[in-house]
XYZ file of C-alpha atoms in Angstrom:
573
model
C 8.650 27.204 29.210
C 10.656 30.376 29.419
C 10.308 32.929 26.458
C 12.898 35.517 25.428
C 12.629 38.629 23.405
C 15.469 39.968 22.214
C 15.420 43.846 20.702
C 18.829 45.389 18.931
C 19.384 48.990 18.419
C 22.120 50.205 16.664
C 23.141 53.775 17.796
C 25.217 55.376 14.497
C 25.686 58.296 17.042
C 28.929 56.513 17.741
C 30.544 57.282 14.776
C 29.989 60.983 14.622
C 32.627 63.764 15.622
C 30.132 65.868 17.232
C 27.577 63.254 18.858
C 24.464 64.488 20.881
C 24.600 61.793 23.193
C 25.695 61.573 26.947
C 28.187 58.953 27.791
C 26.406 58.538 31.103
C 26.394 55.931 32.613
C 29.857 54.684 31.369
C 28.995 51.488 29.512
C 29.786 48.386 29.189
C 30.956 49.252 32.932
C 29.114 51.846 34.714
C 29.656 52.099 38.578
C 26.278 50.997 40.064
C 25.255 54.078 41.542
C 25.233 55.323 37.916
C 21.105 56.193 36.218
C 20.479 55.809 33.606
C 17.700 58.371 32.344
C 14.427 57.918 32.204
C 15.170 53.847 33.102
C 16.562 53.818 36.485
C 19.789 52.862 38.277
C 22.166 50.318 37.049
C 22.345 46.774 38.324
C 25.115 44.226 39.347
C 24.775 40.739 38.479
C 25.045 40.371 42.084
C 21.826 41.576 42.654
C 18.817 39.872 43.177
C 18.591 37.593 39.630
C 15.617 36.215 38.112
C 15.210 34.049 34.991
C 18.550 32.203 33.093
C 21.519 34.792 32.923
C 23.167 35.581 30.289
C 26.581 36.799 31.540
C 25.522 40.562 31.537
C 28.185 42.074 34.350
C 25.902 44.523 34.783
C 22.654 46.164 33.055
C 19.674 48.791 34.028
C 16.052 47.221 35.303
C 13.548 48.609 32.668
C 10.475 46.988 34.174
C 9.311 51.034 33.532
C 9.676 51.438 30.259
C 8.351 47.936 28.850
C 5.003 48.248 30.188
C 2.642 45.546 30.663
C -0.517 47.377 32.186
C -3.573 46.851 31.089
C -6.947 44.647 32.467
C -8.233 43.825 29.010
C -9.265 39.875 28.308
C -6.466 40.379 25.953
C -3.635 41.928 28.059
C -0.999 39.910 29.887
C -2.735 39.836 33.185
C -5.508 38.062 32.388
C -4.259 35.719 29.011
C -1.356 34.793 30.680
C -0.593 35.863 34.334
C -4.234 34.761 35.503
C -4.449 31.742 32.866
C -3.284 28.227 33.401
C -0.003 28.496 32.679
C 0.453 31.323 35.224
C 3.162 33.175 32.938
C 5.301 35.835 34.966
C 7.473 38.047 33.833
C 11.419 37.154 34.764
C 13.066 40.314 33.683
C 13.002 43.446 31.529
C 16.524 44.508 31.191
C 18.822 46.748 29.111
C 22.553 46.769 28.234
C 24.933 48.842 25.826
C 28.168 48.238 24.414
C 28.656 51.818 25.078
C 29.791 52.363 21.149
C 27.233 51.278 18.459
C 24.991 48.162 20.029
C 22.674 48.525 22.515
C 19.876 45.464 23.369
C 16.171 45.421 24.965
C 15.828 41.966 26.430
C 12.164 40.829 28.168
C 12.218 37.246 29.911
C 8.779 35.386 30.752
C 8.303 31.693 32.486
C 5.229 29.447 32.329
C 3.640 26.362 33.128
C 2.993 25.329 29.419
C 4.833 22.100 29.867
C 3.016 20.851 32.616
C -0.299 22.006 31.487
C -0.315 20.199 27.559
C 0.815 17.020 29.819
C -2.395 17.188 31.318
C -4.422 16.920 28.045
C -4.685 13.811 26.496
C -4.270 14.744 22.776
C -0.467 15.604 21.720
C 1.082 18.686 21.028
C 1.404 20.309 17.265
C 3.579 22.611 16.394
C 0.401 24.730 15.475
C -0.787 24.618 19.009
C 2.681 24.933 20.242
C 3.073 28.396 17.629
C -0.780 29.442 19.205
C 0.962 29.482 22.660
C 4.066 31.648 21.730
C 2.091 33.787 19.333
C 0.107 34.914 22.949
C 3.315 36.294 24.072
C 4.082 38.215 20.685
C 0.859 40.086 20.082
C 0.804 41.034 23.766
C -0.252 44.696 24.137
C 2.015 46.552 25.868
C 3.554 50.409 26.531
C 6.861 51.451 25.528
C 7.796 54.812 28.173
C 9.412 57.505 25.633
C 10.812 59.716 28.046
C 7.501 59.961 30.882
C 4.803 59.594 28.458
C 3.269 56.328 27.637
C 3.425 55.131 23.864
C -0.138 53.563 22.728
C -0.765 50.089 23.183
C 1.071 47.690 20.415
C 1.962 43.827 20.012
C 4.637 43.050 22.091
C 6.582 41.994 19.174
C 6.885 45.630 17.670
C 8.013 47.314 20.487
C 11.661 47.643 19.233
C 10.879 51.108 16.976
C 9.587 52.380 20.329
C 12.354 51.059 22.160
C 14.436 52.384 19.580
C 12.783 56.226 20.453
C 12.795 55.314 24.475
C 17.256 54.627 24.246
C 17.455 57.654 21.962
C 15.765 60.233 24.087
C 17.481 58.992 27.039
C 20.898 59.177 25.869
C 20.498 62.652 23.806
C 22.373 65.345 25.581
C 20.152 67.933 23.708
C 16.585 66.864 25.325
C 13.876 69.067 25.540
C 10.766 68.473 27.790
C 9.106 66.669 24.713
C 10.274 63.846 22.742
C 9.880 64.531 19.087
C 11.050 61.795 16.643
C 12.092 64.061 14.204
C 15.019 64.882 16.501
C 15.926 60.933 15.763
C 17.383 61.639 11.966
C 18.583 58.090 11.392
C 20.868 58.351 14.578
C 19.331 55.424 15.734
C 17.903 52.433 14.689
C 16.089 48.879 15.599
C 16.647 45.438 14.159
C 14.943 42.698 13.590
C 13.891 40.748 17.090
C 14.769 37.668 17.966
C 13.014 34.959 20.261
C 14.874 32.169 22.093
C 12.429 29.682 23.402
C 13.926 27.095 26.354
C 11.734 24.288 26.936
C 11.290 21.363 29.295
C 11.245 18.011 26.242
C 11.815 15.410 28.693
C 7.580 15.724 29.221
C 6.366 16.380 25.997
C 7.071 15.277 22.334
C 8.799 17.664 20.032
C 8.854 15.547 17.053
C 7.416 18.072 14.670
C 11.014 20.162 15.329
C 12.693 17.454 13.657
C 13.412 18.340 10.843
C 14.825 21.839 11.840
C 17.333 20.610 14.172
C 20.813 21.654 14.362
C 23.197 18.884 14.182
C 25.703 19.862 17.085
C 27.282 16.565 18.590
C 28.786 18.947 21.420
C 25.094 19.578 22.399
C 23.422 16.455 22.296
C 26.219 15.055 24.246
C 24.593 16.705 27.091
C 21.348 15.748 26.075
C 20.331 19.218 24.767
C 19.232 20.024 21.336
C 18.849 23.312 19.081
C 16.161 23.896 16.698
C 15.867 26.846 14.512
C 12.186 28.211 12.701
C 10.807 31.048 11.575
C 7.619 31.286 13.093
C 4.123 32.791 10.938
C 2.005 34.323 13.155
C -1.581 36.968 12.241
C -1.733 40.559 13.241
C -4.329 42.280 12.228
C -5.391 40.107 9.189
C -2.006 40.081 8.134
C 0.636 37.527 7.551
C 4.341 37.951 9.415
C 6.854 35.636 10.448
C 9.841 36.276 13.463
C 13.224 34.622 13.632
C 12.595 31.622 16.510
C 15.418 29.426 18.524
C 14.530 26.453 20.447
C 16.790 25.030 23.170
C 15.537 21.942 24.966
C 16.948 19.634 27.389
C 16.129 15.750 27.859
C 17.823 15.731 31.073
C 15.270 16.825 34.098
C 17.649 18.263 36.354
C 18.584 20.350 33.878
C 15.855 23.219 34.959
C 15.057 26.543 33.837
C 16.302 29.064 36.856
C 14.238 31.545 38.343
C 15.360 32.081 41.125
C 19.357 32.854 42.098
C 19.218 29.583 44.200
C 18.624 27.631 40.873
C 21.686 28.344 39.217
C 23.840 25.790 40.853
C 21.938 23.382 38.381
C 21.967 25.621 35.405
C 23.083 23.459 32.614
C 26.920 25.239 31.467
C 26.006 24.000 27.713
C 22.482 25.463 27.746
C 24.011 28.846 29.839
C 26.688 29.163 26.430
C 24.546 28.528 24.122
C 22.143 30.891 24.936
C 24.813 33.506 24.903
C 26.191 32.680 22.041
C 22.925 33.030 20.178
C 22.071 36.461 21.673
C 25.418 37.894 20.691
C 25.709 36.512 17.290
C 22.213 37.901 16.320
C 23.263 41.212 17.479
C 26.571 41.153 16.013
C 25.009 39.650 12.515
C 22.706 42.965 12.526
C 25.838 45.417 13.227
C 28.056 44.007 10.570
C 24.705 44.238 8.034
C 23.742 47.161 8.574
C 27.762 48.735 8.539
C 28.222 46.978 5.453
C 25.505 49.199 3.843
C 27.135 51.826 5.152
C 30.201 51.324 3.821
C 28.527 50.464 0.368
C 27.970 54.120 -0.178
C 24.016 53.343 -0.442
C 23.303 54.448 2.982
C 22.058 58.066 3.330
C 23.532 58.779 6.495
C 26.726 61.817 6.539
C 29.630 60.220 8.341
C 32.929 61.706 7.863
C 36.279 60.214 7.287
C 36.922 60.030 11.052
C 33.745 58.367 11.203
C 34.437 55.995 9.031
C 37.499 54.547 10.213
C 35.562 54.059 13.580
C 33.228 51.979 11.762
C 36.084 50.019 9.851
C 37.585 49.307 13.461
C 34.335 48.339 15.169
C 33.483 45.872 11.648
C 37.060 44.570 12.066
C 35.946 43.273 16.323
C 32.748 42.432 15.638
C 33.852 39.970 12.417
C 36.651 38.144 14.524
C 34.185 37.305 17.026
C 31.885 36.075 13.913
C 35.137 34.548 12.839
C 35.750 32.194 15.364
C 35.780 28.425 15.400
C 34.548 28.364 18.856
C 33.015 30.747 21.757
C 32.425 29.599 25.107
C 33.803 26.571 24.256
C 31.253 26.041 21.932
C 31.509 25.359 18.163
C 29.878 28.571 16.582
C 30.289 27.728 12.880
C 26.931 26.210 12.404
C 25.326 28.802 14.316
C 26.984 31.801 12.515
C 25.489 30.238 9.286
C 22.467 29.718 10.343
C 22.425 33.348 11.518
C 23.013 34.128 8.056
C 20.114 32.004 6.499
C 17.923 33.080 8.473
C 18.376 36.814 8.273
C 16.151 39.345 5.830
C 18.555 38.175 3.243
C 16.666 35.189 2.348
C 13.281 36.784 2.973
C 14.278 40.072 0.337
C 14.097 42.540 2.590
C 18.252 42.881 2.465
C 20.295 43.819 -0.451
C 23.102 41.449 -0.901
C 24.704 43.519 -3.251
C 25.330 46.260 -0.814
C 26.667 43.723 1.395
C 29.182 42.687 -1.268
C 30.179 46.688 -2.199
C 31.100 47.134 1.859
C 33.197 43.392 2.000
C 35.260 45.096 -0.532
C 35.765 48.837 1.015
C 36.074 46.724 4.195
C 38.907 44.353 2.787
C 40.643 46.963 0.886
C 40.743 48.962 4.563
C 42.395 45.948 6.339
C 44.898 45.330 3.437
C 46.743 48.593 4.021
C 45.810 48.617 8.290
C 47.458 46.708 10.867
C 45.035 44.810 12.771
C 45.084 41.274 13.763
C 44.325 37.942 12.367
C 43.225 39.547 8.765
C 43.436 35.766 7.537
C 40.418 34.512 9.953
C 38.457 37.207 8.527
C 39.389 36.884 5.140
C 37.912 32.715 5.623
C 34.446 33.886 7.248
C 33.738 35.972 4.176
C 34.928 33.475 1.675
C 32.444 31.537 3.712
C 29.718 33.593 3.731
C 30.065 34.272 0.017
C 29.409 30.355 -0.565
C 26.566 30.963 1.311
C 25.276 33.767 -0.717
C 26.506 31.969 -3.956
C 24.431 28.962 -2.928
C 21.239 31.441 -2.048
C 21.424 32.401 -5.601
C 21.702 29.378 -7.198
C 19.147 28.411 -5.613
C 16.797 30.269 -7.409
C 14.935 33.466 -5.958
C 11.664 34.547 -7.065
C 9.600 37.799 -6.108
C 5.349 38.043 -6.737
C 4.592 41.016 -7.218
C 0.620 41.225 -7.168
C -2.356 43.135 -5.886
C -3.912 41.100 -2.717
C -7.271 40.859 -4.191
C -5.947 38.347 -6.194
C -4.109 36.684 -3.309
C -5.703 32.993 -3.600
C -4.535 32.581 -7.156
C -1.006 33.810 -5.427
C -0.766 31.495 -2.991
C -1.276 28.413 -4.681
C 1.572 29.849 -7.337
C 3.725 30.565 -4.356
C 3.048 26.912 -2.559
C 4.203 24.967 -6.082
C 6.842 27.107 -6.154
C 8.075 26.530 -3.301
C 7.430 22.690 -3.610
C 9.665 23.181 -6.867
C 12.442 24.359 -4.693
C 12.548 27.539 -5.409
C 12.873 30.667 -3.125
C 9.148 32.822 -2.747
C 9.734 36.666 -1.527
C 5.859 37.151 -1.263
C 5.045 40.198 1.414
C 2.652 37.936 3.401
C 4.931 35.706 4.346
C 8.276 37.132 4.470
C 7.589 41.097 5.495
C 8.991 41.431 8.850
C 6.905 43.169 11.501
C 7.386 47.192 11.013
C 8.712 46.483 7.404
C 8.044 49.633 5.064
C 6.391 48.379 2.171
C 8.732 50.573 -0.340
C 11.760 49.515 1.119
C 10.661 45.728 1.226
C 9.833 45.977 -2.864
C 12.489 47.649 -3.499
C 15.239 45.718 -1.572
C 12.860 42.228 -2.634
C 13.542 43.369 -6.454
C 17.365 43.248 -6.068
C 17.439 40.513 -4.047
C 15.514 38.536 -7.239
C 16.681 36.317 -9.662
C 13.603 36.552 -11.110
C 10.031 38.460 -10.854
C 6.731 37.585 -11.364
C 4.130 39.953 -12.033
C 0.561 38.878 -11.513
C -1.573 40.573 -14.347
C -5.214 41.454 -13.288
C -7.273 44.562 -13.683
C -7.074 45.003 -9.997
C -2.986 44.836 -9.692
C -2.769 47.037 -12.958
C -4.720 49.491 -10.878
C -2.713 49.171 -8.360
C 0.037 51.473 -7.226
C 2.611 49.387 -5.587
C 2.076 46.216 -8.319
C 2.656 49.657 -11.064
C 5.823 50.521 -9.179
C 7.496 47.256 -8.706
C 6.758 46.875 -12.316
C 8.597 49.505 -13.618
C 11.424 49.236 -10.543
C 11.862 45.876 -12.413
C 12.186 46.992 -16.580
C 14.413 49.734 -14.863
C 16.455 47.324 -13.524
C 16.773 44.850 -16.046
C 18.767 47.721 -18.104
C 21.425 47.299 -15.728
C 20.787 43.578 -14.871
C 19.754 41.882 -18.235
C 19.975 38.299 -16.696
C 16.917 38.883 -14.677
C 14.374 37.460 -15.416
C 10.489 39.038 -15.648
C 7.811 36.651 -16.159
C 4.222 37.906 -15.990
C 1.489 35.912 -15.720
C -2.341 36.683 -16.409
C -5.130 35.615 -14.706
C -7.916 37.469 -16.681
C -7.684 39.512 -19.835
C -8.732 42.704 -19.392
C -5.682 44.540 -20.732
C -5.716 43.446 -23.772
C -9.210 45.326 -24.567
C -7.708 48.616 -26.218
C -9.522 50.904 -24.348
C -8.347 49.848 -21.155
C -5.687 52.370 -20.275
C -8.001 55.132 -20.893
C -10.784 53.536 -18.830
C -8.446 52.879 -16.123
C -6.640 56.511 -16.265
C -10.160 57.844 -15.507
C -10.592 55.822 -12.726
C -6.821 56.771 -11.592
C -7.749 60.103 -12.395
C -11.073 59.750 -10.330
C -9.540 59.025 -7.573
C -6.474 61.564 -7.184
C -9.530 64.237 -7.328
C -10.886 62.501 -4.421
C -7.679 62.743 -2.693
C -7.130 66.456 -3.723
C -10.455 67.183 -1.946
C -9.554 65.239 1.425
C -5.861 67.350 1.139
C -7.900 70.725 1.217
C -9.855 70.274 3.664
C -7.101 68.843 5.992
C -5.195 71.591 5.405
C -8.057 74.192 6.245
C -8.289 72.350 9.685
C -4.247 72.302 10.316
C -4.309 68.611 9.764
C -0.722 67.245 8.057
C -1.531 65.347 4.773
C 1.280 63.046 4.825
C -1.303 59.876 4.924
C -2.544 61.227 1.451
C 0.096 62.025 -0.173
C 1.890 58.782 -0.493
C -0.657 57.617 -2.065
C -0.990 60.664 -4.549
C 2.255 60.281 -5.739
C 2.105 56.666 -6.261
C -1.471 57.557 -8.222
C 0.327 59.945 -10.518
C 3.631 57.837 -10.889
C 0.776 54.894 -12.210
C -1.173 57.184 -14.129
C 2.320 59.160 -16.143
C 3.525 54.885 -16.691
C 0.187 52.920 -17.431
C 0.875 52.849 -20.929
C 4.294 51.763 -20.758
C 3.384 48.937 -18.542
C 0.851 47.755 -21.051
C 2.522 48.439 -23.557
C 5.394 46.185 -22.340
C 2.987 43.449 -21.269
C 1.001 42.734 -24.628
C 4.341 42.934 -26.644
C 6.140 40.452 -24.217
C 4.873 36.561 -23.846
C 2.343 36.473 -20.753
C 1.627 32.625 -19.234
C -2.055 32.492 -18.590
C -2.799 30.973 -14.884
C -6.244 32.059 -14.915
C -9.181 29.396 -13.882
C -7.490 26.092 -13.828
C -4.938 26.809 -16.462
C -2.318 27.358 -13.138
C -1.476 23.405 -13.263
C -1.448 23.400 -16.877
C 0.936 26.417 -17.394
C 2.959 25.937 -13.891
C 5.861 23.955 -15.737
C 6.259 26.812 -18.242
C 7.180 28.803 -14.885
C 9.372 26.845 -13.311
C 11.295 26.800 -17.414
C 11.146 30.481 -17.579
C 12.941 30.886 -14.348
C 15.519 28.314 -14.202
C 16.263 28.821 -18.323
């Protein structure tokens, strides 16, 4: 098996007048004595080359800065190097576009394939999600400048990644790297894995059903499934965007060495690429498009923003196209689309729409090329969109002591057809949990708010609840549907009984704040909290209030399968 991890940073340095960044080395071509800091020296893709290329002319060796170290039973060394499938790691590179993308890309091979052929039982895609997951919650170092970062999961390096680019490219460096210094300059992405595996010995049946129909590819005898992939860290629930390439052809190997590539398979070598570049090219355009909506916070000038209209314009004629690397890339494109934050609520779709139209107003009055291409992979991606919606979109917002009662909700749901945002499932590792309600809310067609004492009490349930009558002033066809699984609310001392406790509590935290303070300690761990206390205790009423005068569908004990059509009714009415 060989396992890649794909990291995007987007560097909005790019499109300010007075950057503080170097342009050294001079990407996407730097001469290869050129270093770059911090990393190390650039490298030609005639050097030494391990693990399947991916048509990088050249790129720096960060085997420094993604740091593997570590002797612990559950460090790479001994789960993986030292196991039975005698994993090694291929490559740690990085590359820049030398404007706004830059990419972290680690590479690992194994012997998973011929190990599960030597067991007699046959491979689930729970076992097969077990192996991967070993590679994902890795620990490993990021290097931010020459000091070590703690030890985290190998999937949430790209936030330290994001600080290790930045303070190697900032022409302003002290001898310390402070993140405040970062300001929004730079950012990470989602990650992206690309699994290539060796189906001619072992049965991938369970993948059925997420295969991508590409005659071109199975032509060649190599197929393309798509997945997003749960996994457990720490207790909690996350998924991660997952490709899988596999080949029923044996010669068709996985290179490791440079003498392999003579039978590296040209369809598998394409396709690859074409994957890497359209996740990292879906992520640009996204994250511009907010940009351009006018809901983005950052301060980029008029200059500034014709650099980004230019750069959208490139990067959405490559998205454009009917085929790259003589490859057909429509299917792929929209895939890239479904599977983005979009349909997991942590992406605004109505900021993308505000930017399509500063974006197309821009190219009506500019002369750039092929304006109708474009103008067909937006229509496109609007009937996309258009069919997300219909679909039917639903965001629980609850307290997670009450997450049993959630999940089977969410399960029926789902078996109903409809769309669940439910943070367990969908929050993407490093998600902020504000931004992910917030964005979740306005990507909703409809809400539901689990009533309990405990989510009532809550801070975040209190919040989402008001985000969502807020929003419904300027969105009346959304729908909010609560449903109660005890009673407690209705007893009319319960807002006074629970403003104590609120009130309780917010001492508690004024005590911790004071003595922090006395010490030198910051207090920005408490004070989040604090002001979500206050914001709960200033709106209990109104919540309440809005809750006993509105219809709540009781799911409590077993009335869930009794009430459940009522539900699926109230959000499809």
């Amino acid at each position: 098996m060989f396992i890649t991890v794909q990291y995007p940073i987007l560097d909005y340095r790019f499109f300010q007048s007075s950057p503080a960044r170097t342009e050294r080395p001079k990407w996407p071509e730097p001469s290869a004595k050129e270093v770059v800091r911090y990393f190390g020296p650039v490298m030609s893709r005639n050097a030494i080359v391990y693990g399947p290329w991916d048509s990088e002319q050249k790129y720096c060796d960060v085997h420094g800065v993604l740091n593997l170290c570590g002797m612990g039973e559950s460090h790479f060394f001994h789960l993986l190097h030292q196991s039975p499938y005698q994993s090694r790691i291929l490559f740690r590179r990085f590359q820049s576009d030398g404007r706004f993308s830059v990419k972290f890309d680690i590479g690992f091979n194994d012997r998973f394939e011929e190990e599960i052929t030597k067991t007699a039982d046959a491979l689930d895609k729970e076992q097969f999600y077990r192996h991967i997951s070993r590679y994902l919650l890795c620990p490993l170092r990021v290097k931010v400048g020459g000091k070590l970062s703690p030890y985290l999961p190998l999937i949430d390096a790209g936030k330290h990644l994001r600080n290790a680019y930045f303070w190697s490219t900032y022409n302003d460096a002290p001898k310390s790297f402070n993140p405040r210094d970062l300001n929004y300059q730079v950012e990470d992405c989602e990650p992206q894995i690309i699994i290539q595996i060796e189906s001619h010995a072992l049965n991938l049946k369970f993948f059925e059903e997420q295969e991508v129909e590409m005659p071109e590819l199975a032509a060649e005898g190599v197929h393309l499934y798509f997945d997003y992939m749960p996994y457990l860290q720490n207790g909690s629930k996350y998924e991660t965007k997952l490709w899988i390439i596999t080949s029923d052809d044996s010669k068709n190997i996985l290179p490791v060495l440079s003498k392999d590539f003579k039978n590296y398979s040209s369809p598998i070598r394409y396709l690859r690429k074409n994957l890497l570049k359209i996740h990292q090219e879906k992520n640009a355009v996204k994250k511009l498009l907010e940009v351009l909506s006018g809901n983005d916070s950052r301060d980029i000038d008029a200059a500034g923003k014709e650099k980004i209209f230019y750069y959208l314009h490139k990067k959405l004629l490559n998205l454009s196209k009917a085929h790259r690397n003589a490859q057909p890339q429509y299917k792929l494109v929209e895939l890239a689309f479904k599977l983005t934050e979009a349909c997991h609520g942590t992406e605004s779709l109505i900021d993308q729409l505000q930017g399509v139209n500063e974006y197309l107003a821009w190219m009506e009055k500019t002369n750039v090329p092929e304006k109708q291409s474009i103008v067909d992979y937006l229509n496109r991606n609007k009937t996309l969109i258009d069919e997300f919606i219909r679909g039917g979109t639903v965001f629980i917002s609850y307290n997670h002591t009450d997450a049993p009662i959630v999940n089977d909700l969410a399960q029926r749901l789902k078996e109903a057809g409809i769309t669940v945002i439910l943070d367990s499932q969908a929050m993407l590792a490093g998600t902020e949990i504000k931004s992910f309600i917030t964005k979740s809310i306005l990507s909703s067609q409809a809400i539901i708010s689990i009533v309990s004492a405990s989510s009532l009490l809550s801070g975040w349930v209190g919040m989402e609840t008001i985000n969502t009558l807020a929003y419904k002033e300027f969105f009346p066809n959304t729908k909010f549907i609560p449903c109660n699984i005890d009673n407690e609310f209705f007893d009319d001392n319960f807002v006074a009984n629970s403003v104590t406790k609120i009130q309780g509590r917010i001492n508690v935290i004024d005590g911790i704040i004071a003595a922090q303070n006395k010490l030198g300690i910051d207090s920005l761990n408490f004070n989040e909290e604090k002001t979500r206390l206050h914001y709960l205790r200033s709106n209990l009423s109104k919540i309440v209030g809005h809750l006993k005068g509105g219809l709540c569908i009781d799911i409590s004990s077993g009335n869930l399968a009794i009430n459940f059509p009522k539900i699926v009714e109230a959000i499809r009415a």
